[in-house]
Amino acid sequence: MLPDAAPALPDAEYLVLSSRLIPGLDGGYTIATLARARQLAGAGVADGSGPQLLTFDPGTAADHAAHRGTFVEQGSLLDASRMRNLFDEAVQPDGGAAGWLRAAADTAVTPDPDVEYRVLTDAEGRPFAALPVIPGNPDWHLTEEPVLVYDAAGEVVGALHGFRGLYRAWLDHVTAAFGERRIIVICESRQLGELIADWDDPRVRIVHTIHTMHVEAPYTPDATMNTLWTRWFRLADRFDAVVWPTVTQRDDVVARFGDAASHVVVPNPIAPVEARDDLREDGLVIMLGRLAPGKRVDQAIRAFLAADVPGTRMEIWGGGPEQGRLQALIEELAAGDRVVLAGYTQTPGTVLDRASLLVTSTAFEGQPLGVVESLLHGTPVVSYDVRYGIRDVLGAGGGVLVPDGDIEALGDAIRALLTDPDRLAALSAEAPTVAAAWSPQRSLDALTAVIATAVAAPPRR
């Protein structure tokens, strides 16, 4: 009997919304967002061109073109024309704001003279819009202060009601080209989600993805939340689906907030790799990622040195604000001959192929992309048992979990694996099978099911 064919994505126009997509920024968020767009392209969206990627950061058109070029060169973006930016399209070629922006402006709205404005200009230096400056306020995107709109003569001809009015005007302009076609919006940003939660167009279904931790330290299921999350959860039931990257986080959310919203799980797609076992170096322990306080790299250094296995060494790949402090710690511990800050790498796959073991000492995680990638390369992982995602992966094999913050236990686990070649080899052998749960096909099947369910139901707004 032939296996059942994979379900097809519903026929629709697909939009992926992201606050910004800039090479080298936002880590796993940028990687996962672009991977989802490639995934949809591979599933046949827009005849293989993929969804339209809509970004909202007010950079220059030249900067945005450079970003697109870099993503295409990296293979992260298939078709540069599918990545669009609000502010690139808000400009009229002969000066002033684009027609759609001027048409949306309310001529009766005037700015508060006490509010500072950032005037945006085109490549010729002509103003086309001005944004209110809301310094030090994490809720800046919710302001009702007017966004000013200029004509070709450089005069203010009206305004929109805050960033909500601006963003929605562009979305209305983009979707006007779709006629009566169904529209699937995949919102990758919590801030954007708050601004489109009342988008009541009957053509539209909104699938809101989550990339991050929703609680603060100590990162337990009942820990306090940032007020941004508190406000967002009050809107969650307006989205046609809320997509969490791991089962554990979804279950914690449902247990705490109930199931009024449609909370579902779609693992972020991680492409298969061709591992190079011939590059493996005995005794090489690595860390790979940003050198930030939350990664607690100092604890991993102390654990590795406490393991004290002869002939082993640690390479720490990445950059960030902790680099100076970590270098000072290595010198203080007289460990420079065994622990090296190796800097940023453009070939993380090669680093993973060389390693015998990956160690992670992070205080929290949003999505376990780095752990899964390590397993795909056949590199076992030793990690603190922290939320979210690491247990979802290593609970099935391929590594060892130890209690959060227990440096001694972390060191013991490192020592146990580095002194037991048979166990290390067994974990390495099973690692790719464990990582297969995060394959692009499984991710696509889950996403397809979520979208099909949303399409079959009435919109939630």
Coordinates of C-alpha atoms in Angstrom, one line a residue:
M1 CA 0.0 0.0 0.0
L2 CA 1.3 3.4 -0.9
P3 CA 1.7 5.9 1.9
D4 CA -0.8 8.7 2.2
A5 CA 0.2 11.8 0.3
A6 CA 1.2 14.8 2.4
P7 CA -1.7 17.3 2.8
A8 CA -1.6 20.3 0.5
L9 CA -1.6 23.8 1.8
P10 CA -4.9 25.6 1.3
D11 CA -5.1 27.7 -1.9
A12 CA -4.6 31.3 -0.8
E13 CA -2.4 34.3 -0.9
Y14 CA 0.3 34.0 1.9
L15 CA 1.9 36.9 3.8
V16 CA 4.6 36.6 6.4
L17 CA 4.8 39.7 8.6
S18 CA 8.1 40.5 10.4
S19 CA 9.0 43.7 12.2
R20 CA 12.4 43.5 10.6
L21 CA 14.7 41.0 8.8
I22 CA 18.3 42.1 8.9
P23 CA 21.3 39.8 8.4
G24 CA 23.2 39.1 11.6
L25 CA 20.5 40.4 13.9
D26 CA 17.9 38.7 16.1
G27 CA 19.6 35.3 15.9
G28 CA 17.2 32.4 15.7
Y29 CA 14.2 34.6 15.0
T30 CA 15.6 35.7 11.6
I31 CA 16.7 32.2 10.8
A32 CA 13.3 30.6 11.7
T33 CA 11.3 33.3 9.9
L34 CA 13.2 32.9 6.6
A35 CA 13.1 29.1 7.0
R36 CA 9.3 29.2 7.2
A37 CA 9.1 31.4 4.1
R38 CA 11.4 28.9 2.2
Q39 CA 9.3 26.0 3.5
L40 CA 6.1 27.6 2.1
A41 CA 7.9 28.2 -1.2
G42 CA 8.9 24.6 -1.3
A43 CA 5.2 23.6 -0.7
G44 CA 4.2 25.5 -3.9
V45 CA 3.1 28.9 -2.5
A46 CA 3.0 31.4 -5.4
D47 CA 4.2 28.7 -7.8
G48 CA 7.4 28.2 -5.8
S49 CA 8.2 31.9 -5.3
G50 CA 7.0 31.7 -1.7
P51 CA 5.0 34.1 0.5
Q52 CA 5.4 37.8 0.4
L53 CA 7.6 38.8 3.3
L54 CA 6.4 42.1 4.7
T55 CA 8.8 44.1 6.9
F56 CA 8.1 47.3 8.8
D57 CA 11.4 48.8 9.9
P58 CA 12.1 52.4 8.7
G59 CA 15.5 51.9 7.2
T60 CA 16.6 53.2 3.8
A61 CA 15.7 51.6 0.6
A62 CA 19.4 51.0 -0.1
D63 CA 19.8 49.2 3.2
H64 CA 16.7 47.0 2.5
A65 CA 18.1 46.1 -0.9
A66 CA 21.4 45.2 0.7
H67 CA 19.6 43.0 3.2
R68 CA 17.7 41.2 0.5
G69 CA 20.9 40.7 -1.5
T70 CA 22.6 39.2 1.5
F71 CA 19.8 36.8 2.2
V72 CA 19.7 35.7 -1.5
E73 CA 23.4 35.1 -1.5
Q74 CA 23.2 33.1 1.7
G75 CA 20.4 31.0 0.2
S76 CA 18.0 32.2 2.9
L77 CA 15.7 34.0 0.4
L78 CA 14.7 32.5 -2.9
D79 CA 13.2 35.6 -4.6
A80 CA 14.3 39.1 -3.5
S81 CA 11.2 40.6 -5.0
R82 CA 9.0 38.7 -2.5
M83 CA 10.6 40.7 0.4
R84 CA 8.9 44.1 0.7
N85 CA 9.2 47.0 3.2
L86 CA 6.5 49.4 4.2
F87 CA 8.7 52.5 4.0
D88 CA 10.3 51.5 0.7
E89 CA 6.7 51.6 -0.8
A90 CA 5.6 54.7 1.1
V91 CA 7.5 57.0 -1.3
Q92 CA 6.2 58.6 -4.5
P93 CA 8.9 58.6 -7.2
D94 CA 8.4 62.3 -7.9
G95 CA 8.4 63.3 -4.2
G96 CA 6.2 63.0 -1.1
A97 CA 4.2 60.0 0.1
A98 CA 2.9 57.3 -2.2
G99 CA -0.7 57.5 -3.3
W100 CA -2.0 54.8 -1.0
L101 CA -0.5 56.6 2.0
R102 CA -1.9 60.0 1.1
A103 CA -5.3 58.4 0.4
A104 CA -5.3 56.9 3.9
A105 CA -4.3 60.1 5.6
D106 CA -6.9 62.0 7.7
T107 CA -6.7 65.7 6.8
A108 CA -8.4 66.7 10.0
V109 CA -5.6 65.2 12.2
T110 CA -2.9 67.6 13.4
P111 CA 0.2 66.8 15.4
D112 CA 0.8 67.7 19.1
P113 CA 3.5 70.5 18.9
D114 CA 5.1 69.1 22.0
V115 CA 5.9 65.7 20.4
E116 CA 9.2 65.1 18.7
Y117 CA 9.1 63.7 15.1
R118 CA 11.5 61.7 13.0
V119 CA 11.2 63.0 9.5
L120 CA 11.7 60.3 6.8
T121 CA 13.1 61.4 3.5
D122 CA 13.6 59.7 0.1
A123 CA 16.9 59.2 -1.7
E124 CA 16.7 62.9 -2.9
G125 CA 16.2 64.2 0.6
R126 CA 12.5 65.0 0.2
P127 CA 10.2 64.3 3.2
F128 CA 7.4 61.7 2.7
A129 CA 6.4 60.8 6.3
A130 CA 7.3 61.7 9.9
L131 CA 7.1 59.3 12.8
P132 CA 6.4 60.3 16.4
V133 CA 9.4 59.6 18.7
I134 CA 8.4 57.8 21.9
P135 CA 11.7 57.4 23.8
G136 CA 12.1 54.8 26.5
N137 CA 8.6 53.4 26.1
P138 CA 8.3 49.7 25.2
D139 CA 4.7 50.4 24.1
W140 CA 5.8 52.9 21.5
H141 CA 4.0 51.0 18.8
L142 CA 0.6 51.5 20.5
T143 CA 0.8 55.3 20.5
E144 CA -2.1 57.3 19.1
E145 CA 0.2 60.2 18.2
P146 CA -0.3 61.0 14.5
V147 CA 2.1 59.8 11.7
L148 CA 2.5 62.7 9.4
V149 CA 2.1 62.4 5.6
Y150 CA 3.8 64.8 3.1
D151 CA 3.0 65.8 -0.5
A152 CA 5.4 66.4 -3.3
A153 CA 5.8 70.0 -2.2
G154 CA 7.1 68.9 1.2
E155 CA 3.9 70.0 3.0
V156 CA 2.0 68.0 5.6
V157 CA -1.3 67.0 4.0
G158 CA -2.7 64.8 6.7
A159 CA -1.9 62.1 9.2
L160 CA -2.7 58.5 10.3
H161 CA -3.7 57.5 13.7
G162 CA -0.5 56.1 15.1
F163 CA 1.6 53.2 13.9
R164 CA -1.6 51.1 13.9
G165 CA -3.1 53.3 11.3
L166 CA 0.2 53.4 9.2
Y167 CA 0.7 49.6 9.3
R168 CA -2.9 48.8 8.5
A169 CA -3.0 51.3 5.6
W170 CA -0.1 49.4 4.0
L171 CA -1.7 46.0 4.6
D172 CA -4.9 47.2 3.1
H173 CA -2.9 48.4 0.1
V174 CA -1.1 45.1 -0.3
T175 CA -4.2 43.0 0.1
A176 CA -6.3 45.1 -2.3
A177 CA -4.4 43.4 -5.1
F178 CA -5.8 40.0 -4.0
G179 CA -9.4 40.5 -4.9
E180 CA -11.7 38.0 -3.2
R181 CA -8.9 35.5 -2.7
R182 CA -8.4 34.0 0.8
I183 CA -5.4 35.5 2.7
I184 CA -3.2 33.6 5.2
V185 CA -1.2 36.0 7.4
I186 CA 1.6 34.4 9.3
C187 CA 2.5 37.0 11.9
E188 CA 6.0 36.5 13.3
S189 CA 6.1 39.5 15.6
R190 CA 4.3 40.1 18.9
Q191 CA 4.2 43.9 18.4
L192 CA 2.7 43.5 14.9
G193 CA 0.2 41.0 16.4
E194 CA -1.1 43.5 18.8
L195 CA -1.7 46.0 16.0
I196 CA -3.6 43.6 13.7
A197 CA -5.6 41.7 16.3
D198 CA -8.7 43.5 15.3
W199 CA -8.2 43.1 11.5
D200 CA -11.7 41.9 10.6
D201 CA -11.3 41.4 6.9
P202 CA -13.3 38.2 6.2
R203 CA -10.7 37.0 3.7
V204 CA -8.0 37.0 6.4
R205 CA -6.9 34.2 8.7
I206 CA -4.1 35.1 11.1
V207 CA -1.6 32.5 12.3
H208 CA 0.5 34.0 15.0
T209 CA 3.9 32.3 15.7
I210 CA 5.9 32.6 18.9
H211 CA 9.7 32.5 19.0
T212 CA 10.6 33.4 22.6
M213 CA 10.2 32.7 26.3
H214 CA 7.0 34.3 27.7
V215 CA 8.0 34.4 31.4
E216 CA 10.7 36.2 33.3
A217 CA 13.3 34.7 35.7
P218 CA 13.3 32.2 37.3
Y219 CA 11.6 31.0 34.1
T220 CA 9.2 28.6 35.8
P221 CA 5.7 28.1 34.3
D222 CA 4.1 30.3 37.0
A223 CA 6.8 33.0 37.0
T224 CA 5.9 36.6 36.5
M225 CA 5.6 38.0 32.9
N226 CA 6.7 41.1 31.3
T227 CA 3.7 43.5 30.9
L228 CA 4.1 43.2 27.1
W229 CA 3.2 39.5 27.3
T230 CA 0.4 40.1 29.8
R231 CA -1.2 42.5 27.3
W232 CA -0.6 40.1 24.4
F233 CA -2.3 37.2 26.2
R234 CA -5.5 39.3 26.5
L235 CA -5.6 39.3 22.7
A236 CA -4.5 35.7 22.0
D237 CA -8.0 34.4 21.3
R238 CA -8.4 36.8 18.4
F239 CA -5.8 35.0 16.3
D240 CA -7.0 32.0 14.3
A241 CA -4.1 30.0 15.6
V242 CA -1.2 30.7 18.0
V243 CA 1.8 28.5 17.1
W244 CA 4.3 27.5 19.8
P245 CA 7.6 25.9 18.8
T246 CA 7.5 23.2 21.5
V247 CA 4.9 21.0 23.3
T248 CA 6.2 22.0 26.7
Q249 CA 5.7 25.7 26.2
R250 CA 2.2 25.2 24.7
D251 CA 1.2 22.9 27.6
D252 CA 2.5 25.4 30.2
V253 CA 0.5 28.2 28.5
V254 CA -2.7 26.2 28.3
A255 CA -2.4 25.1 32.0
R256 CA -2.0 28.8 33.0
F257 CA -4.3 30.6 30.7
G258 CA -6.8 28.1 29.5
D259 CA -7.6 27.0 26.0
A260 CA -9.9 29.9 24.8
A261 CA -7.2 30.7 22.2
S262 CA -6.3 28.1 19.6
H263 CA -2.8 27.1 20.9
V264 CA -1.0 24.6 18.6
V265 CA 2.5 23.3 18.1
V266 CA 4.6 23.6 15.0
P267 CA 8.3 22.9 15.3
N268 CA 10.4 25.3 13.4
P269 CA 11.9 23.7 10.3
I270 CA 15.6 22.8 10.4
A271 CA 17.1 21.7 7.1
P272 CA 19.0 18.4 7.0
V273 CA 22.8 18.5 6.7
E274 CA 25.5 16.4 5.4
A275 CA 27.6 15.6 8.5
R276 CA 31.3 15.1 8.2
D277 CA 32.3 12.5 10.7
D278 CA 35.8 12.5 9.2
L279 CA 36.3 15.9 10.8
R280 CA 35.6 14.8 14.3
E281 CA 38.3 15.7 16.9
D282 CA 38.6 13.6 20.0
G283 CA 38.2 15.7 23.2
L284 CA 36.9 18.9 21.5
V285 CA 34.1 20.5 23.5
I286 CA 32.4 23.5 22.0
M287 CA 29.9 26.2 22.8
L288 CA 28.3 28.0 19.9
G289 CA 26.2 31.2 20.2
R290 CA 26.0 34.7 21.4
L291 CA 28.2 35.7 24.4
A292 CA 25.4 37.2 26.4
P293 CA 24.7 37.1 30.2
G294 CA 21.7 34.8 29.8
K295 CA 23.9 32.1 28.2
R296 CA 26.0 31.8 31.4
V297 CA 29.1 30.8 29.5
D298 CA 31.2 31.3 32.6
Q299 CA 29.4 28.4 34.2
A300 CA 30.2 26.1 31.2
I301 CA 33.9 27.2 31.4
R302 CA 34.0 26.3 35.1
A303 CA 32.2 23.0 34.5
F304 CA 34.6 22.0 31.7
L305 CA 37.6 22.8 33.8
A306 CA 36.1 20.9 36.8
A307 CA 35.6 17.8 34.6
D308 CA 39.4 17.9 34.2
V309 CA 39.7 15.2 31.4
P310 CA 43.3 15.0 30.1
G311 CA 43.7 15.8 26.4
T312 CA 40.4 17.8 26.1
R313 CA 39.9 21.4 25.2
M314 CA 37.0 23.9 24.8
E315 CA 36.3 26.3 21.9
I316 CA 33.7 29.0 22.5
W317 CA 32.4 30.3 19.2
G318 CA 30.5 33.6 19.0
G319 CA 30.7 37.2 20.0
G320 CA 28.8 39.5 22.3
P321 CA 28.9 41.8 25.3
E322 CA 30.3 39.1 27.7
Q323 CA 33.5 38.6 25.6
G324 CA 35.8 40.8 27.7
R325 CA 34.5 39.4 31.0
L326 CA 34.9 35.8 29.8
Q327 CA 38.4 36.4 28.5
A328 CA 39.3 37.8 31.9
L329 CA 37.9 34.8 33.6
I330 CA 39.9 32.4 31.4
E331 CA 43.1 34.3 32.3
E332 CA 42.1 34.4 36.0
L333 CA 41.7 30.6 35.9
A334 CA 45.0 30.2 34.0
A335 CA 43.0 28.2 31.4
G336 CA 44.2 29.8 28.2
D337 CA 45.9 26.6 27.0
R338 CA 42.5 24.7 27.3
V339 CA 39.7 27.2 26.7
V340 CA 39.7 29.6 23.7
L341 CA 37.2 32.3 22.7
A342 CA 37.3 31.5 19.0
G343 CA 35.2 34.4 17.7
Y344 CA 32.4 34.5 15.2
T345 CA 32.2 31.7 12.6
Q346 CA 30.5 31.7 9.2
T347 CA 30.7 27.9 9.1
P348 CA 29.0 26.7 12.3
G349 CA 28.3 23.3 10.6
T350 CA 32.0 22.7 10.3
V351 CA 32.5 23.6 14.0
L352 CA 29.8 21.1 14.9
D353 CA 31.4 18.4 12.7
R354 CA 34.7 18.9 14.5
A355 CA 33.3 18.7 18.0
S356 CA 33.0 15.6 20.2
L357 CA 30.5 17.4 22.4
L358 CA 28.4 20.6 22.6
V359 CA 27.7 22.2 25.9
T360 CA 25.0 24.7 26.6
S361 CA 24.5 26.5 29.9
T362 CA 21.8 28.9 28.9
A363 CA 19.3 30.2 31.6
F364 CA 16.4 29.9 29.2
E365 CA 15.6 29.2 25.5
G366 CA 12.9 30.1 23.1
Q367 CA 13.4 27.5 20.5
P368 CA 16.0 24.7 20.5
L369 CA 17.5 25.4 17.1
G370 CA 21.1 25.1 18.1
V371 CA 20.5 21.8 20.0
V372 CA 18.7 20.2 17.0
E373 CA 21.4 21.4 14.6
S374 CA 24.1 19.9 16.8
L375 CA 22.3 16.5 16.8
L376 CA 21.9 16.7 13.0
H377 CA 25.7 16.8 12.8
G378 CA 25.9 13.8 15.1
T379 CA 27.3 15.9 18.0
P380 CA 25.9 15.0 21.4
V381 CA 24.7 17.7 23.8
V382 CA 25.1 18.3 27.5
S383 CA 22.7 20.9 28.8
Y384 CA 21.0 22.4 31.8
D385 CA 17.4 21.3 31.9
V386 CA 15.8 24.7 31.2
R387 CA 12.7 25.9 29.5
Y388 CA 11.9 25.9 26.6
G389 CA 12.6 23.2 24.1
I390 CA 15.8 21.5 25.2
R391 CA 14.0 18.8 27.1
D392 CA 11.6 18.4 24.2
V393 CA 14.6 17.4 22.1
L394 CA 17.1 15.6 24.4
G395 CA 14.3 13.8 26.3
A396 CA 14.3 11.5 23.3
G397 CA 18.1 11.0 23.3
G398 CA 21.2 12.4 21.8
G399 CA 22.5 14.0 25.0
V400 CA 22.4 14.5 28.7
L401 CA 20.3 16.9 30.8
V402 CA 21.4 18.1 34.3
P403 CA 19.6 20.3 36.9
D404 CA 19.5 24.0 36.0
G405 CA 22.5 25.9 37.5
D406 CA 24.2 22.9 38.9
I407 CA 27.8 23.5 37.7
E408 CA 29.1 20.4 39.5
A409 CA 26.5 18.2 37.7
L410 CA 27.3 19.8 34.4
G411 CA 31.0 19.0 34.9
D412 CA 30.2 15.5 36.0
A413 CA 28.2 14.9 32.8
I414 CA 31.0 16.3 30.6
R415 CA 33.5 14.0 32.4
A416 CA 31.3 11.0 32.1
L417 CA 30.9 11.3 28.3
L418 CA 34.4 12.3 27.5
T419 CA 35.8 9.3 29.5
D420 CA 33.3 6.8 28.0
P421 CA 33.9 6.6 24.2
D422 CA 31.2 3.9 23.7
R423 CA 28.4 5.9 25.3
L424 CA 29.6 9.0 23.5
A425 CA 29.5 7.1 20.2
A426 CA 26.0 5.7 21.0
L427 CA 24.6 9.2 21.6
S428 CA 26.3 10.5 18.4
A429 CA 24.7 7.6 16.4
E430 CA 21.2 8.2 17.7
A431 CA 21.4 12.0 17.5
P432 CA 20.3 12.5 13.8
T433 CA 17.3 10.2 14.4
V434 CA 16.2 12.4 17.4
A435 CA 16.7 15.5 15.3
A436 CA 14.4 14.1 12.6
A437 CA 11.4 15.2 14.7
W438 CA 12.3 18.7 13.7
S439 CA 12.6 18.0 10.0
P440 CA 11.1 20.4 7.4
Q441 CA 8.5 17.9 6.3
R442 CA 7.2 17.3 9.8
S443 CA 7.1 21.0 10.4
L444 CA 5.3 21.6 7.1
D445 CA 2.8 18.9 7.8
A446 CA 2.0 20.5 11.2
L447 CA 1.8 24.0 9.7
T448 CA -0.5 22.8 6.9
A449 CA -2.9 21.1 9.4
V450 CA -3.0 24.4 11.4
I451 CA -3.8 26.5 8.4
A452 CA -6.4 24.1 7.0
T453 CA -8.2 24.1 10.4
A454 CA -8.1 27.9 10.5
V455 CA -9.5 28.2 7.0
A456 CA -12.3 25.7 7.7
A457 CA -13.5 27.8 10.7
P458 CA -15.0 31.3 10.8
P459 CA -12.4 34.1 11.5
R460 CA -12.0 34.9 15.2
R461 CA -12.3 38.6 14.7

